[in-house]
Coordinates of C-alpha atoms in Angstrom, one line a residue:
X1 CA -8.3 -2.9 -47.2
X2 CA -11.1 -0.5 -46.7
X3 CA -14.1 -2.7 -47.5
X4 CA -16.7 -2.6 -44.9
X5 CA -17.4 -5.9 -43.2
X6 CA -20.9 -7.3 -43.1
X7 CA -22.8 -6.9 -39.8
X8 CA -22.5 -10.6 -39.1
X9 CA -18.8 -10.6 -39.9
X10 CA -18.3 -7.6 -37.6
X11 CA -20.1 -9.3 -34.8
X12 CA -18.0 -12.5 -35.2
X13 CA -14.8 -10.5 -35.2
X14 CA -16.0 -8.5 -32.1
X15 CA -16.9 -11.7 -30.2
X16 CA -13.5 -13.3 -30.9
X17 CA -11.5 -10.2 -29.8
X18 CA -13.7 -9.6 -26.8
X19 CA -13.3 -13.1 -25.6
X20 CA -9.5 -12.9 -25.9
X21 CA -9.3 -9.6 -24.2
X22 CA -11.8 -10.5 -21.4
X23 CA -10.0 -13.8 -20.6
X24 CA -7.0 -11.9 -19.4
X25 CA -9.2 -9.5 -17.5
X26 CA -10.7 -12.6 -15.7
X27 CA -7.4 -13.9 -14.6
X28 CA -6.0 -10.5 -13.6
X29 CA -8.9 -9.9 -11.3
X30 CA -8.9 -13.4 -9.9
X31 CA -5.4 -12.7 -8.8
X32 CA -6.5 -9.5 -7.2
X33 CA -9.4 -10.9 -5.3
X34 CA -7.9 -14.2 -4.2
X35 CA -5.8 -12.2 -1.7
X36 CA -8.9 -11.0 0.2
X37 CA -10.7 -14.3 -0.2
X38 CA -7.9 -16.2 1.5
X39 CA -6.6 -13.4 3.8
X40 CA -8.2 -15.0 6.9
X41 CA -6.2 -18.2 6.3
X42 CA -2.7 -16.8 5.5
X43 CA -2.7 -13.5 7.6
X44 CA -1.2 -15.2 10.7
X45 CA 1.8 -16.3 8.5
X46 CA 2.7 -12.7 7.6
X47 CA 1.1 -10.4 10.3
X48 CA 0.2 -10.4 14.0
X49 CA -0.4 -14.1 14.8
X50 CA -1.9 -13.5 18.3
X51 CA -4.7 -11.0 17.4
X52 CA -7.0 -12.0 14.5
X53 CA -8.6 -8.5 14.2
X54 CA -5.2 -6.8 14.1
X55 CA -3.8 -9.3 11.6
X56 CA -6.9 -8.8 9.5
X57 CA -6.5 -5.0 9.7
X58 CA -2.8 -5.4 8.6
X59 CA -3.7 -7.7 5.7
X60 CA -6.3 -5.2 4.5
X61 CA -3.7 -2.4 4.8
X62 CA -1.4 -4.4 2.4
X63 CA -4.4 -4.9 0.1
X64 CA -5.0 -1.1 0.1
X65 CA -1.3 -0.3 -0.3
X66 CA -1.2 -2.2 -3.6
X67 CA -3.7 0.4 -4.9
X68 CA -1.1 3.1 -4.6
X69 CA 0.6 1.5 -7.6
X70 CA -2.5 1.6 -9.8
X71 CA -2.1 5.2 -11.0
X72 CA 1.6 4.5 -11.8
X73 CA 0.5 1.3 -13.7
X74 CA -2.3 3.3 -15.4
X75 CA 0.2 5.9 -16.6
X76 CA 2.8 3.4 -17.8
X77 CA 0.4 1.0 -19.5
X78 CA -1.9 3.7 -20.8
X79 CA 1.0 5.5 -22.5
X80 CA 2.3 2.2 -23.7
X81 CA -1.1 1.2 -25.2
X82 CA -1.7 4.6 -26.9
X83 CA 1.8 4.6 -28.4
X84 CA 2.6 0.9 -29.2
X85 CA -0.9 -0.7 -29.2
X86 CA -3.5 -2.3 -26.9
X87 CA -2.3 -5.8 -27.6
X88 CA 1.3 -5.2 -26.5
X89 CA 0.2 -3.5 -23.3
X90 CA -2.4 -6.2 -22.4
X91 CA 0.2 -9.0 -23.0
X92 CA 2.8 -7.3 -20.7
X93 CA 0.3 -6.7 -17.9
X94 CA -0.9 -10.3 -17.7
X95 CA 2.8 -11.5 -17.7
X96 CA 3.5 -9.4 -14.6
X97 CA 0.4 -10.6 -12.8
X98 CA 1.3 -14.2 -13.5
X99 CA 4.8 -13.7 -12.0
X100 CA 3.3 -12.0 -8.9
X101 CA 0.9 -14.9 -8.2
X102 CA 3.6 -17.5 -8.5
X103 CA 5.8 -15.4 -6.1
X104 CA 3.1 -15.4 -3.4
X105 CA 2.5 -19.1 -3.8
X106 CA 6.1 -19.8 -2.7
X107 CA 6.8 -16.9 -0.3
X108 CA 8.4 -17.9 3.0
X109 CA 6.5 -17.0 6.2
X110 CA 7.4 -14.8 9.2
X111 CA 8.2 -17.9 11.2
X112 CA 10.9 -18.6 8.6
X113 CA 12.4 -15.2 7.7
X114 CA 10.7 -12.8 10.2
X115 CA 9.6 -9.3 9.1
X116 CA 11.0 -9.9 5.6
X117 CA 8.0 -12.1 4.9
X118 CA 5.7 -9.2 5.2
X119 CA 8.0 -6.9 3.2
X120 CA 8.2 -9.4 0.3
X121 CA 4.4 -9.8 0.4
X122 CA 4.0 -6.0 0.2
X123 CA 6.5 -5.8 -2.7
X124 CA 4.7 -8.5 -4.7
X125 CA 1.3 -6.9 -4.1
X126 CA 2.8 -3.6 -5.3
X127 CA 3.9 -5.2 -8.6
X128 CA 0.4 -6.7 -9.0
X129 CA -1.2 -3.4 -8.3
X130 CA 1.0 -1.9 -11.0
X131 CA -0.1 -4.6 -13.4
X132 CA -3.8 -4.3 -12.7
X133 CA -3.6 -0.5 -12.9
X134 CA -2.7 -0.9 -16.5
X135 CA -5.1 -3.7 -17.2
X136 CA -8.3 -1.8 -16.4
X137 CA -7.7 1.2 -18.7
X138 CA -6.3 -0.8 -21.5
X139 CA -8.9 -3.5 -21.5
X140 CA -11.7 -1.0 -21.2
X141 CA -10.3 0.8 -24.2
X142 CA -9.8 -2.3 -26.2
X143 CA -13.2 -3.8 -25.5
X144 CA -14.9 -0.5 -26.3
X145 CA -13.0 -0.2 -29.6
X146 CA -13.5 -3.9 -30.5
X147 CA -17.3 -3.7 -30.0
X148 CA -19.7 -3.1 -32.8
X149 CA -21.3 0.4 -32.8
X150 CA -24.8 -0.6 -32.0
X151 CA -23.8 -3.1 -29.2
X152 CA -21.1 -1.2 -27.4
X153 CA -23.0 -1.4 -24.1
X154 CA -23.4 -5.2 -24.4
X155 CA -19.9 -6.0 -25.5
X156 CA -18.2 -3.6 -23.1
X157 CA -20.2 -5.0 -20.1
X158 CA -18.0 -8.1 -20.4
X159 CA -15.2 -6.2 -18.8
X160 CA -17.1 -6.4 -15.5
X161 CA -18.5 -9.8 -16.3
X162 CA -14.9 -11.0 -16.2
X163 CA -13.9 -8.7 -13.4
X164 CA -16.8 -10.1 -11.3
X165 CA -16.0 -13.6 -12.7
X166 CA -12.5 -13.3 -11.3
X167 CA -13.8 -12.6 -7.8
X168 CA -16.3 -15.4 -8.2
X169 CA -13.7 -17.8 -9.2
X170 CA -11.6 -16.8 -6.2
X171 CA -14.6 -17.5 -4.0
X172 CA -15.3 -20.8 -5.8
X173 CA -11.7 -22.0 -5.1
X174 CA -12.2 -20.9 -1.5
X175 CA -15.5 -22.9 -1.1
X176 CA -13.9 -26.0 -2.8
X177 CA -10.8 -25.9 -0.5
X178 CA -12.9 -25.2 2.6
X179 CA -14.8 -28.4 1.9
X180 CA -11.9 -30.4 0.6
X181 CA -9.3 -29.6 3.3
X182 CA -9.3 -29.5 7.1
X183 CA -9.1 -25.9 8.4
X184 CA -5.7 -26.6 9.9
X185 CA -4.2 -27.7 6.6
X186 CA -5.8 -24.8 4.7
X187 CA -4.3 -22.4 7.2
X188 CA -0.9 -24.1 7.2
X189 CA -0.3 -24.5 3.5
X190 CA -3.5 -24.8 1.4
X191 CA -3.8 -21.1 1.0
X192 CA -0.9 -21.2 -1.4
X193 CA -2.9 -23.3 -3.9
X194 CA -5.1 -20.5 -5.3
X195 CA -2.1 -18.3 -6.0
X196 CA -0.4 -21.1 -8.0
X197 CA -3.7 -21.6 -9.9
X198 CA -3.8 -17.9 -10.8
X199 CA -0.2 -17.9 -12.0
X200 CA -0.8 -20.9 -14.3
X201 CA -4.1 -19.4 -15.7
X202 CA -2.3 -16.2 -16.6
X203 CA 0.2 -18.2 -18.7
X204 CA -2.7 -19.6 -20.7
X205 CA -4.1 -16.1 -21.2
X206 CA -0.7 -14.9 -22.3
X207 CA -0.8 -17.4 -25.2
X208 CA -4.4 -16.4 -26.1
X209 CA -3.6 -12.7 -26.2
X210 CA -0.9 -13.3 -28.8
X211 CA -3.7 -13.7 -31.4
X212 CA -5.7 -10.6 -30.5
X213 CA -6.3 -8.1 -33.3
X214 CA -4.9 -4.6 -32.8
X215 CA -7.4 -1.7 -32.6
X216 CA -4.8 1.2 -32.8
X217 CA -4.1 2.5 -36.3
X218 CA -0.7 2.2 -37.8
X219 CA -0.7 6.0 -38.3
X220 CA -1.1 6.6 -34.6
X221 CA 1.9 4.3 -33.8
X222 CA 3.9 6.2 -36.4
X223 CA 2.9 9.5 -34.9
X224 CA 4.1 8.3 -31.5
X225 CA 7.5 7.3 -32.8
X226 CA 8.1 10.5 -34.8
X227 CA 9.9 13.4 -33.3
X228 CA 7.5 15.8 -31.6
X229 CA 6.8 19.0 -33.5
X230 CA 7.1 22.3 -31.6
X231 CA 4.0 22.9 -29.5
X232 CA 2.3 19.6 -30.6
X233 CA 1.6 16.9 -28.0
X234 CA 2.2 13.3 -29.2
X235 CA -0.3 10.4 -28.7
X236 CA -0.3 8.8 -25.3
X237 CA 1.5 11.6 -23.4
X238 CA 0.7 13.4 -20.2
X239 CA 1.1 16.7 -22.1
X240 CA -1.7 15.9 -24.4
X241 CA -3.9 14.6 -21.6
X242 CA -3.4 17.6 -19.3
X243 CA -3.4 20.3 -21.9
X244 CA -6.4 19.2 -24.1
X245 CA -8.3 16.5 -22.1
X246 CA -8.1 17.6 -18.5
X247 CA -11.9 18.1 -18.3
X248 CA -12.7 14.6 -19.5
X249 CA -10.1 13.3 -17.0
X250 CA -11.8 15.1 -14.1
X251 CA -15.2 13.7 -15.3
X252 CA -13.7 10.2 -15.4
X253 CA -12.5 10.5 -11.8
X254 CA -15.9 11.8 -10.7
X255 CA -17.8 9.0 -12.6
X256 CA -15.6 6.4 -10.9
X257 CA -15.5 7.7 -7.3
X258 CA -18.9 6.6 -6.0
X259 CA -19.0 3.5 -8.2
X260 CA -15.7 2.1 -7.0
X261 CA -16.6 2.7 -3.3
X262 CA -19.9 1.0 -3.7
X263 CA -18.5 -1.9 -5.8
X264 CA -15.7 -2.7 -3.3
X265 CA -18.2 -2.4 -0.4
X266 CA -20.8 -4.8 -1.8
X267 CA -18.3 -7.3 -3.3
X268 CA -15.0 -7.2 -1.5
X269 CA -15.5 -5.9 2.0
X270 CA -18.9 -7.5 2.6
X271 CA -17.3 -10.9 3.1
X272 CA -15.4 -9.6 6.2
X273 CA -18.4 -7.5 7.2
X274 CA -20.6 -10.5 7.4
X275 CA -18.1 -12.5 9.4
X276 CA -17.1 -9.8 11.9
X277 CA -20.1 -7.6 12.3
X278 CA -23.1 -9.8 11.4
X279 CA -21.5 -12.9 13.0
X280 CA -22.3 -15.2 10.1
X281 CA -19.9 -18.2 9.8
X282 CA -17.1 -18.0 7.2
X283 CA -18.4 -21.1 5.4
X284 CA -21.8 -19.5 5.0
X285 CA -20.5 -16.1 3.9
X286 CA -18.4 -17.8 1.2
X287 CA -21.5 -19.4 -0.3
X288 CA -23.6 -16.2 0.0
X289 CA -20.9 -14.2 -1.8
X290 CA -20.4 -16.8 -4.5
X291 CA -24.1 -17.0 -5.6
X292 CA -24.7 -13.3 -5.2
X293 CA -21.7 -12.6 -7.4
X294 CA -22.8 -15.2 -9.9
X295 CA -26.2 -13.5 -10.4
X296 CA -24.5 -10.1 -10.4
X297 CA -22.2 -11.3 -13.2
X298 CA -25.1 -12.4 -15.3
X299 CA -26.8 -9.0 -14.8
X300 CA -24.0 -7.1 -16.5
X301 CA -24.9 -7.9 -20.2
X302 CA -28.5 -7.2 -19.4
X303 CA -27.7 -3.7 -18.1
X304 CA -25.4 -3.3 -21.1
X305 CA -28.3 -4.2 -23.6
X306 CA -30.5 -1.7 -21.8
X307 CA -27.9 1.0 -22.2
X308 CA -27.8 0.3 -25.9
X309 CA -31.5 1.1 -26.0
X310 CA -32.0 4.0 -23.6
X311 CA -28.5 5.4 -23.3
X312 CA -25.8 5.3 -20.6
X313 CA -26.9 8.1 -18.4
X314 CA -30.2 6.6 -17.2
X315 CA -28.3 3.6 -15.8
X316 CA -25.8 5.8 -13.9
X317 CA -28.7 7.8 -12.5
X318 CA -30.3 4.6 -11.3
X319 CA -27.1 3.7 -9.5
X320 CA -26.6 7.2 -8.0
X321 CA -30.2 7.8 -6.8
X322 CA -30.9 4.4 -5.4
X323 CA -27.4 4.2 -3.9
X324 CA -27.9 7.4 -2.0
X325 CA -31.4 6.3 -0.8
X326 CA -30.7 2.7 0.1
X327 CA -27.1 2.2 1.1
X328 CA -27.7 3.0 4.8
X329 CA -30.8 0.9 5.1
X330 CA -29.2 -2.1 3.4
X331 CA -25.9 -2.1 5.3
X332 CA -27.5 -1.3 8.7
X333 CA -30.0 -4.1 8.3
X334 CA -27.2 -6.5 7.2
X335 CA -25.2 -5.6 10.3
X336 CA -28.0 -6.8 12.5
X337 CA -28.9 -10.1 10.8
X338 CA -27.5 -13.5 11.4
X339 CA -29.6 -15.3 8.9
X340 CA -27.6 -16.3 5.8
X341 CA -30.6 -16.1 3.4
X342 CA -31.6 -12.6 4.6
X343 CA -27.9 -11.6 4.2
X344 CA -28.0 -12.9 0.6
X345 CA -31.1 -10.9 -0.2
X346 CA -29.6 -7.7 1.2
X347 CA -26.3 -8.2 -0.7
X348 CA -28.3 -8.8 -3.9
X349 CA -30.2 -5.6 -3.3
X350 CA -26.9 -3.7 -3.1
X351 CA -25.6 -5.4 -6.2
X352 CA -28.8 -4.6 -8.1
X353 CA -28.0 -1.0 -7.5
X354 CA -24.3 -1.1 -8.2
X355 CA -25.0 -2.9 -11.6
X356 CA -26.1 0.4 -13.1
X357 CA -22.5 1.6 -12.7
X358 CA -20.4 -1.5 -13.2
X359 CA -22.0 -2.6 -16.5
X360 CA -21.3 0.5 -18.5
X361 CA -18.7 2.6 -16.6
X362 CA -15.8 1.4 -18.8
X363 CA -17.6 2.4 -21.9
X364 CA -18.7 5.8 -20.5
X365 CA -15.1 6.6 -19.8
X366 CA -13.8 5.3 -23.1
X367 CA -16.3 7.6 -24.9
X368 CA -14.8 10.6 -23.2
X369 CA -11.4 10.4 -25.0
X370 CA -10.2 10.0 -28.6
X371 CA -8.1 7.0 -29.6
X372 CA -4.8 9.0 -29.3
X373 CA -5.2 9.4 -25.5
X374 CA -7.9 6.9 -24.6
X375 CA -6.0 4.2 -22.7
X376 CA -4.1 6.8 -20.7
X377 CA -7.1 8.9 -19.9
X378 CA -9.4 6.1 -18.9
X379 CA -6.7 4.2 -17.0
X380 CA -5.3 7.2 -15.1
X381 CA -8.8 8.6 -14.3
X382 CA -10.0 5.2 -13.0
X383 CA -6.8 4.4 -11.1
X384 CA -6.7 7.8 -9.3
X385 CA -10.3 7.4 -8.0
X386 CA -9.8 3.7 -7.4
X387 CA -6.6 4.2 -5.4
X388 CA -7.9 7.0 -3.2
X389 CA -11.4 5.6 -2.6
X390 CA -12.0 2.1 -3.8
X391 CA -8.8 0.5 -2.6
X392 CA -9.2 2.1 0.8
X393 CA -12.7 0.7 1.4
X394 CA -11.5 -2.6 3.2
X395 CA -9.1 -0.6 5.3
X396 CA -11.6 2.1 6.3
X397 CA -14.3 -0.5 6.9
X398 CA -12.0 -2.7 9.0
X399 CA -10.8 0.3 11.1
X400 CA -14.3 1.4 11.8
X401 CA -15.4 -2.1 12.7
X402 CA -12.5 -2.4 15.2
X403 CA -13.5 0.9 16.8
X404 CA -17.3 0.1 16.9
X405 CA -18.1 3.0 14.6
X406 CA -19.4 0.9 11.6
X407 CA -22.3 3.4 11.0
X408 CA -19.7 6.0 9.9
X409 CA -18.8 3.6 7.2
X410 CA -22.4 3.6 5.9
X411 CA -22.3 7.4 5.7
X412 CA -18.9 7.3 3.9
X413 CA -20.3 5.1 1.2
X414 CA -23.5 7.1 0.8
X415 CA -21.6 10.4 0.5
X416 CA -19.2 9.0 -2.1
X417 CA -22.2 7.8 -4.3
X418 CA -23.8 11.2 -3.8
X419 CA -20.7 13.0 -5.2
X420 CA -20.7 10.9 -8.3
X421 CA -24.5 11.4 -8.7
X422 CA -23.8 15.1 -9.1
X423 CA -21.3 14.3 -11.9
X424 CA -23.9 12.1 -13.7
X425 CA -26.5 14.8 -13.5
X426 CA -24.5 17.8 -14.5
X427 CA -21.5 16.6 -16.5
X428 CA -23.0 13.9 -18.8
X429 CA -25.5 14.0 -21.6
X430 CA -27.5 11.1 -22.8
X431 CA -27.0 9.8 -26.4
X432 CA -24.5 12.5 -27.1
X433 CA -22.2 12.0 -30.1
X434 CA -18.9 10.6 -28.7
X435 CA -15.3 10.1 -29.9
X436 CA -16.1 6.4 -30.5
X437 CA -19.0 7.4 -32.7
X438 CA -16.8 9.6 -34.8
X439 CA -14.1 6.9 -35.1
X440 CA -16.1 3.7 -35.6
X441 CA -19.8 4.6 -36.3
X442 CA -22.6 6.2 -34.5
X443 CA -24.3 4.2 -31.7
X444 CA -27.7 5.9 -32.0
X445 CA -28.2 7.1 -35.6
X446 CA -27.4 5.7 -39.1
X447 CA -23.9 6.8 -39.9
X448 CA -21.1 6.3 -42.4
X449 CA -19.2 3.1 -42.6
X450 CA -17.2 2.5 -39.4
X451 CA -13.5 2.7 -39.7
X452 CA -11.6 -0.6 -39.9
X453 CA -8.6 -0.6 -37.5
X454 CA -5.4 0.0 -39.5
X455 CA -7.1 1.6 -42.5
X456 CA -6.0 5.1 -41.7
X457 CA -5.9 7.9 -39.1
X458 CA -8.9 8.7 -37.0
X459 CA -10.2 12.3 -37.1
X460 CA -9.0 13.0 -33.6
X461 CA -5.4 11.9 -34.5
X462 CA -5.0 13.8 -37.8
X463 CA -3.5 16.9 -36.3
X464 CA -1.0 14.8 -34.3
X465 CA -0.1 12.7 -37.4
X466 CA 0.2 15.7 -39.7
X467 CA 2.4 17.6 -37.2
X468 CA 4.7 14.6 -36.8
X469 CA 5.4 14.6 -40.6
X470 CA 6.1 18.3 -40.8

C-alpha cells in the first residue's frame, strides 16, 4: 500500500504508536529511579549499616556502576533494532527490566547472606543498566520515526515526558509510603514494594508493545539478513557506524554530555543534595522533587512545540548559555537554604534551563543518522556520554559532599554544560534538512508525500539493499 494517509489519520496513528512506545519508557525509567528514591531506606541492608554517609556513597556507587552496562546495552539493542525492528528490541528491553525489578523485590539482605547480598544487587542493577541502555536509543528512534513530520518536536518530547514521569512516579510511591508506613517498617521491608510495582507494570507494558506498528522497512530487515557483499557494511553494524557515521556519533556524544550531567544533577542528585547539604528533611525534599518534576514533565511538550516553530538549535543554545551562567548561582544558593519553598523555586529554575535540552535531545540525535544505523548511533552515542558523565553525577556529588568540597561539583556541572554549548554552536545548524526529512517528509518546507513504513527502501538504505542482492 502506498496511498498517503490523510493528516488526521497520520496524527491518530502517530498518537497510538507514541503512547504504546512511551508507556514502556515510563516503566523502564521508573525502575531506574526507584533505586535512588528509596536508597536511604534499603542501603543499610546491603551496605555499611553503621555509617549512613558511607552507606549512601556505596549505594550511589552501585547506581553509577549500572551505567557501565549502558553502552553494551546500546550496542546490543541498537544493532538488534536496526536489523530486526524497533518493536522486537523494545519488547525485549522491557522484559529484562521487569525481571530485574522483581529480583530486587525479593533479594536477601546482608544480615541473611552477607556480602552476597551486595554482589547480587550489583548484578541485577547491571542487567537493568543493560536494558535501559537499549531502551533509550531504540525508543528515541521509534518515537522520532512514528511522529508526523510537522510535529516531530512535540511527539518526540514525550520520551522525556515519560522519562521524567518515571522518576515522578517513583517519588509519588515514596511520598505515599512515607505517609502510609512508619519509618521503621519502610526501612525494614516496605522498600521492597516499589520494586514489585515496577516489575508488575513492566508486564502490562509488555502486552501493550505487542500491538505497536513497526517503523523499519521490510527491505532493511532483508538487507540485514542477506550475506554481506565485499566492502559493504550491513544495516545496524559497528562497521557501518564507524566507517560512515563516526562524525554524527561524536556530535551525538557532545550533544549529550552537558545535558545528561545537568539532568541528573537537577533531578536525581538534588534529592540527596537537599537532605545532606541543605539540611532539608527527607519528607519535605520528596514533596519538593515531586511537584518540581511534575511541572518539568508538563514543560516538555511546550518546548517541543516551540522547536517545531523555531527549530531545535535555539532551544539547545538556551540550555547551554543559561546553564553556564546560572548553574553556580542556583546550586550555591540552594546549598545555603533550609526553606523548602525557596529550594523548590531554585530547583524549578534549574529545570527551566535543562528543559531546552531534555525536550528535543532525542530528536536532534535521531536526525543525525539514517534509518539503517539510527538506533545504534543514537543509543551508543547517548549511552557513552551517559555512562561517563551522567551516571557518575550522584557518585561525584556524594564524594565531594563527604569531603566538604561541594563547590567543585558546581564547577564540574558548569564546565560540562560549556563543552556541549560549543557543540551546539559549531556542529549544529538550525532547520537543516535531515535524514528524517528525506525519509518521511520535510519538517520545515512543503515536501513530497512521506514514506509509509514498509512501503519500500529509504534513500539512505538503497546502497545497502542493492549490495545485499548482488
